[in-house]
mmCIF file of C-alpha atoms in Angstrom:
data_model
loop_
_atom_site.group_PDB
_atom_site.id
_atom_site.type_symbol
_atom_site.label_atom_id
_atom_site.label_comp_id
_atom_site.label_asym_id
_atom_site.label_seq_id
_atom_site.Cartn_x
_atom_site.Cartn_y
_atom_site.Cartn_z
ATOM 1 C CA UNK P 1 -60.790 -16.467 -40.175
ATOM 2 C CA UNK P 2 -64.354 -17.596 -39.778
ATOM 3 C CA UNK P 3 -65.252 -21.213 -39.141
ATOM 4 C CA UNK P 4 -67.929 -22.548 -41.425
ATOM 5 C CA UNK P 5 -71.327 -23.201 -39.953
ATOM 6 C CA UNK P 6 -74.446 -22.617 -41.947
ATOM 7 C CA UNK P 7 -77.182 -23.227 -39.410
ATOM 8 C CA UNK P 8 -77.465 -22.227 -35.766
ATOM 9 C CA UNK P 9 -77.973 -25.867 -34.761
ATOM 10 C CA UNK P 10 -74.923 -27.087 -36.684
ATOM 11 C CA UNK P 11 -71.799 -27.628 -34.607
ATOM 12 C CA UNK P 12 -68.594 -25.842 -35.442
ATOM 13 C CA UNK P 13 -66.089 -28.174 -37.036
ATOM 14 C CA UNK P 14 -62.463 -28.513 -36.106
ATOM 15 C CA UNK P 15 -60.320 -27.130 -38.912
ATOM 16 C CA UNK P 16 -56.792 -28.127 -39.866
ATOM 17 C CA UNK P 17 -55.081 -25.231 -41.599
ATOM 18 C CA UNK P 18 -52.321 -26.755 -43.716
ATOM 19 C CA UNK P 19 -49.911 -24.195 -45.119
ATOM 20 C CA UNK P 20 -47.248 -25.395 -47.541
ATOM 21 C CA UNK P 21 -43.863 -24.088 -48.558
ATOM 22 C CA UNK P 22 -41.417 -25.411 -51.162
ATOM 23 C CA UNK P 23 -38.351 -23.471 -52.371
ATOM 24 C CA UNK P 24 -39.380 -23.968 -56.029
ATOM 25 C CA UNK P 25 -43.115 -23.327 -55.622
ATOM 26 C CA UNK P 26 -42.984 -20.128 -57.701
ATOM 27 C CA UNK P 27 -41.571 -21.880 -60.765
ATOM 28 C CA UNK P 28 -43.462 -25.183 -60.529
ATOM 29 C CA UNK P 29 -47.192 -25.853 -60.259
ATOM 30 C CA UNK P 30 -46.742 -28.165 -57.256
ATOM 31 C CA UNK P 31 -50.100 -27.308 -55.663
ATOM 32 C CA UNK P 32 -52.328 -27.351 -58.753
ATOM 33 C CA UNK P 33 -54.214 -30.432 -57.517
ATOM 34 C CA UNK P 34 -54.984 -28.952 -54.082
ATOM 35 C CA UNK P 35 -58.120 -26.949 -53.263
ATOM 36 C CA UNK P 36 -56.225 -23.871 -52.048
ATOM 37 C CA UNK P 37 -57.932 -21.349 -49.765
ATOM 38 C CA UNK P 38 -61.181 -23.335 -49.596
ATOM 39 C CA UNK P 39 -62.425 -25.456 -46.732
ATOM 40 C CA UNK P 40 -62.965 -29.129 -47.431
ATOM 41 C CA UNK P 41 -65.089 -31.318 -45.143
ATOM 42 C CA UNK P 42 -63.569 -34.701 -44.272
ATOM 43 C CA UNK P 43 -65.062 -37.618 -42.269
ATOM 44 C CA UNK P 44 -63.244 -38.016 -38.944
ATOM 45 C CA UNK P 45 -63.040 -41.810 -39.169
ATOM 46 C CA UNK P 46 -61.111 -41.707 -42.481
ATOM 47 C CA UNK P 47 -57.409 -40.890 -42.579
ATOM 48 C CA UNK P 48 -56.522 -37.866 -44.688
ATOM 49 C CA UNK P 49 -53.703 -38.981 -47.007
ATOM 50 C CA UNK P 50 -51.292 -36.662 -48.799
ATOM 51 C CA UNK P 51 -48.933 -37.793 -51.575
ATOM 52 C CA UNK P 52 -48.504 -37.672 -55.333
ATOM 53 C CA UNK P 53 -51.101 -40.391 -56.120
ATOM 54 C CA UNK P 54 -54.381 -38.590 -56.765
ATOM 55 C CA UNK P 55 -56.281 -41.913 -56.649
ATOM 56 C CA UNK P 56 -54.750 -43.318 -53.455
ATOM 57 C CA UNK P 57 -54.638 -40.041 -51.526
ATOM 58 C CA UNK P 58 -57.253 -37.614 -50.337
ATOM 59 C CA UNK P 59 -55.112 -34.724 -51.591
ATOM 60 C CA UNK P 60 -52.264 -34.863 -54.088
ATOM 61 C CA UNK P 61 -49.145 -32.831 -54.784
ATOM 62 C CA UNK P 62 -48.093 -32.531 -58.426
ATOM 63 C CA UNK P 63 -44.502 -33.481 -57.674
ATOM 64 C CA UNK P 64 -42.791 -36.695 -58.851
ATOM 65 C CA UNK P 65 -40.334 -36.420 -55.939
ATOM 66 C CA UNK P 66 -43.103 -36.960 -53.384
ATOM 67 C CA UNK P 67 -43.986 -40.547 -52.484
ATOM 68 C CA UNK P 68 -47.240 -41.937 -53.830
ATOM 69 C CA UNK P 69 -48.518 -41.962 -50.248
ATOM 70 C CA UNK P 70 -46.344 -39.618 -48.203
ATOM 71 C CA UNK P 71 -48.256 -39.139 -44.960
ATOM 72 C CA UNK P 72 -51.628 -39.533 -43.290
ATOM 73 C CA UNK P 73 -53.407 -37.359 -40.747
ATOM 74 C CA UNK P 74 -55.808 -39.261 -38.503
ATOM 75 C CA UNK P 75 -58.404 -37.696 -36.214
ATOM 76 C CA UNK P 76 -59.094 -39.269 -32.832
ATOM 77 C CA UNK P 77 -60.768 -38.536 -29.495
ATOM 78 C CA UNK P 78 -59.715 -39.261 -25.926
ATOM 79 C CA UNK P 79 -61.652 -39.394 -22.688
ATOM 80 C CA UNK P 80 -59.403 -36.621 -21.308
ATOM 81 C CA UNK P 81 -60.111 -33.978 -23.957
ATOM 82 C CA UNK P 82 -63.282 -32.553 -25.488
ATOM 83 C CA UNK P 83 -61.297 -31.605 -28.613
ATOM 84 C CA UNK P 84 -60.648 -33.648 -31.725
ATOM 85 C CA UNK P 85 -56.960 -34.520 -31.802
ATOM 86 C CA UNK P 86 -54.755 -35.618 -34.703
ATOM 87 C CA UNK P 87 -51.772 -37.806 -35.371
ATOM 88 C CA UNK P 88 -49.478 -37.853 -38.395
ATOM 89 C CA UNK P 89 -48.136 -41.090 -39.863
ATOM 90 C CA UNK P 90 -45.294 -41.569 -42.342
ATOM 91 C CA UNK P 91 -46.590 -43.730 -45.226
ATOM 92 C CA UNK P 92 -43.421 -43.548 -47.331
ATOM 93 C CA UNK P 93 -41.107 -46.566 -47.238
ATOM 94 C CA UNK P 94 -38.123 -44.551 -48.509
ATOM 95 C CA UNK P 95 -38.941 -40.946 -47.654
ATOM 96 C CA UNK P 96 -38.621 -39.376 -44.249
ATOM 97 C CA UNK P 97 -41.132 -37.236 -42.393
ATOM 98 C CA UNK P 98 -40.260 -35.033 -39.426
ATOM 99 C CA UNK P 99 -42.684 -33.486 -36.944
ATOM 100 C CA UNK P 100 -41.236 -30.515 -35.054
ATOM 101 C CA UNK P 101 -37.756 -31.930 -35.684
ATOM 102 C CA UNK P 102 -38.495 -35.556 -34.660
ATOM 103 C CA UNK P 103 -38.097 -38.023 -37.511
ATOM 104 C CA UNK P 104 -40.739 -40.658 -38.193
ATOM 105 C CA UNK P 105 -39.797 -43.937 -39.854
ATOM 106 C CA UNK P 106 -42.082 -45.903 -42.141
ATOM 107 C CA UNK P 107 -45.552 -46.334 -40.554
ATOM 108 C CA UNK P 108 -44.481 -44.528 -37.381
ATOM 109 C CA UNK P 109 -46.865 -41.912 -36.085
ATOM 110 C CA UNK P 110 -46.745 -38.922 -33.772
ATOM 111 C CA UNK P 111 -49.347 -36.741 -32.137
ATOM 112 C CA UNK P 112 -49.838 -33.321 -33.707
ATOM 113 C CA UNK P 113 -49.875 -30.426 -31.262
ATOM 114 C CA UNK P 114 -52.084 -27.384 -31.963
ATOM 115 C CA UNK P 115 -49.286 -26.034 -34.178
ATOM 116 C CA UNK P 116 -46.720 -28.292 -35.867
ATOM 117 C CA UNK P 117 -44.028 -28.092 -38.502
ATOM 118 C CA UNK P 118 -44.020 -31.200 -40.695
ATOM 119 C CA UNK P 119 -41.203 -31.707 -43.194
ATOM 120 C CA UNK P 120 -40.683 -34.152 -46.039
ATOM 121 C CA UNK P 121 -38.352 -33.744 -48.989
ATOM 122 C CA UNK P 122 -37.979 -30.002 -49.559
ATOM 123 C CA UNK P 123 -41.491 -29.303 -48.254
ATOM 124 C CA UNK P 124 -42.209 -27.487 -45.025
ATOM 125 C CA UNK P 125 -45.810 -27.785 -43.899
ATOM 126 C CA UNK P 126 -47.219 -25.718 -41.056
ATOM 127 C CA UNK P 127 -50.333 -27.350 -39.570
ATOM 128 C CA UNK P 128 -52.552 -25.426 -37.167
ATOM 129 C CA UNK P 129 -55.648 -26.817 -35.485
ATOM 130 C CA UNK P 130 -58.724 -24.676 -34.772
ATOM 131 C CA UNK P 131 -60.898 -26.567 -32.306
ATOM 132 C CA UNK P 132 -64.595 -27.166 -32.900
ATOM 133 C CA UNK P 133 -67.369 -29.207 -31.312
ATOM 134 C CA UNK P 134 -68.339 -31.582 -34.145
ATOM 135 C CA UNK P 135 -67.118 -35.157 -33.703
ATOM 136 C CA UNK P 136 -68.111 -36.803 -36.991
ATOM 137 C CA UNK P 137 -66.077 -34.663 -39.380
ATOM 138 C CA UNK P 138 -63.513 -31.909 -39.602
ATOM 139 C CA UNK P 139 -62.414 -29.374 -42.183
ATOM 140 C CA UNK P 140 -59.120 -28.915 -43.996
ATOM 141 C CA UNK P 141 -57.931 -25.680 -45.561
ATOM 142 C CA UNK P 142 -54.759 -25.557 -47.675
ATOM 143 C CA UNK P 143 -52.706 -22.428 -48.204
ATOM 144 C CA UNK P 144 -49.286 -21.452 -49.527
ATOM 145 C CA UNK P 145 -46.628 -19.622 -47.526
ATOM 146 C CA UNK P 146 -44.183 -17.168 -49.115
ATOM 147 C CA UNK P 147 -41.393 -17.939 -46.622
ATOM 148 C CA UNK P 148 -40.358 -21.167 -44.862
ATOM 149 C CA UNK P 149 -42.536 -21.716 -41.775
ATOM 150 C CA UNK P 150 -39.479 -22.950 -39.853
ATOM 151 C CA UNK P 151 -38.635 -19.270 -39.367
ATOM 152 C CA UNK P 152 -41.982 -18.659 -37.625
ATOM 153 C CA UNK P 153 -42.092 -21.858 -35.565
ATOM 154 C CA UNK P 154 -38.495 -21.520 -34.402
ATOM 155 C CA UNK P 155 -37.409 -25.005 -35.464
ATOM 156 C CA UNK P 156 -33.741 -24.845 -36.443
ATOM 157 C CA UNK P 157 -33.169 -24.710 -40.160
ATOM 158 C CA UNK P 158 -31.788 -27.952 -41.464
ATOM 159 C CA UNK P 159 -30.765 -29.357 -44.774
ATOM 160 C CA UNK P 160 -33.969 -30.720 -46.329
ATOM 161 C CA UNK P 161 -34.447 -34.461 -46.194
ATOM 162 C CA UNK P 162 -34.246 -35.579 -49.786
ATOM 163 C CA UNK P 163 -36.538 -38.439 -50.758
ATOM 164 C CA UNK P 164 -34.100 -39.946 -53.241
ATOM 165 C CA UNK P 165 -33.882 -43.398 -51.727
ATOM 166 C CA UNK P 166 -30.113 -43.180 -52.005
ATOM 167 C CA UNK P 167 -27.222 -42.911 -49.615
ATOM 168 C CA UNK P 168 -25.841 -39.352 -49.664
ATOM 169 C CA UNK P 169 -22.460 -40.502 -48.382
ATOM 170 C CA UNK P 170 -21.251 -41.485 -51.850
ATOM 171 C CA UNK P 171 -18.177 -39.204 -51.791
ATOM 172 C CA UNK P 172 -19.050 -37.221 -54.891
ATOM 173 C CA UNK P 173 -20.456 -40.122 -56.898
ATOM 174 C CA UNK P 174 -23.941 -39.196 -58.134
ATOM 175 C CA UNK P 175 -26.741 -40.929 -56.239
ATOM 176 C CA UNK P 176 -28.514 -43.864 -57.876
ATOM 177 C CA UNK P 177 -31.697 -41.916 -58.559
ATOM 178 C CA UNK P 178 -31.910 -38.204 -57.895
ATOM 179 C CA UNK P 179 -35.353 -37.447 -59.338
ATOM 180 C CA UNK P 180 -37.584 -39.096 -56.744
ATOM 181 C CA UNK P 181 -38.126 -41.706 -54.090
ATOM 182 C CA UNK P 182 -37.535 -45.325 -54.928
ATOM 183 C CA UNK P 183 -40.383 -47.556 -53.890
ATOM 184 C CA UNK P 184 -40.638 -51.301 -54.325
ATOM 185 C CA UNK P 185 -42.122 -51.415 -57.836
ATOM 186 C CA UNK P 186 -40.050 -48.421 -58.971
ATOM 187 C CA UNK P 187 -36.812 -50.040 -57.774
ATOM 188 C CA UNK P 188 -37.235 -53.037 -60.047
ATOM 189 C CA UNK P 189 -38.242 -50.893 -63.008
ATOM 190 C CA UNK P 190 -35.384 -48.409 -62.469
ATOM 191 C CA UNK P 191 -32.735 -51.077 -62.050
ATOM 192 C CA UNK P 192 -33.924 -52.801 -65.221
ATOM 193 C CA UNK P 193 -33.864 -49.552 -67.192
ATOM 194 C CA UNK P 194 -30.478 -48.467 -65.844
ATOM 195 C CA UNK P 195 -28.890 -51.666 -67.183
ATOM 196 C CA UNK P 196 -29.929 -50.643 -70.708
ATOM 197 C CA UNK P 197 -28.733 -47.065 -70.284
ATOM 198 C CA UNK P 198 -25.277 -47.994 -68.986
#
């Protein structure tokens, strides 16, 4: 894959290749809001947010089960490395995010290695970093995988972390809300509506 650079004097940009997999991606248009297979330039000082809220996030997934703001990728530099590095932060109060099998709680962050498997809900996201020289911006390229990337990375297959906001140890009783994460304003609205439906 060729890195974009249009002029000889322009520096090559670091590129994050973000490849997504969801078990129902063939039957649902989950990625219709993403610029698939095209490189997108992003300022390094701004976090890149991914979630279902197209206004509050840089990139959005068309999936009501994803938190409004699910995660953020933040570029940073260190004195010890000439390369642009990245961290991932969980922005979901109710949903979980794992990075190479390590779970992140709300607002917790972890460094992204050159190749990482990030999971949330039923999504598996393989993120690869191609290093470049530019410091002011980087590129992002989204793609779709036909098989779960956990097979390639070698992370043990696990039951997906469901972003339902409910306790799964209900002994056969249906969870409170099985269609998506419960966030503060949704909790109040859902509880009010469920009183009328009961």
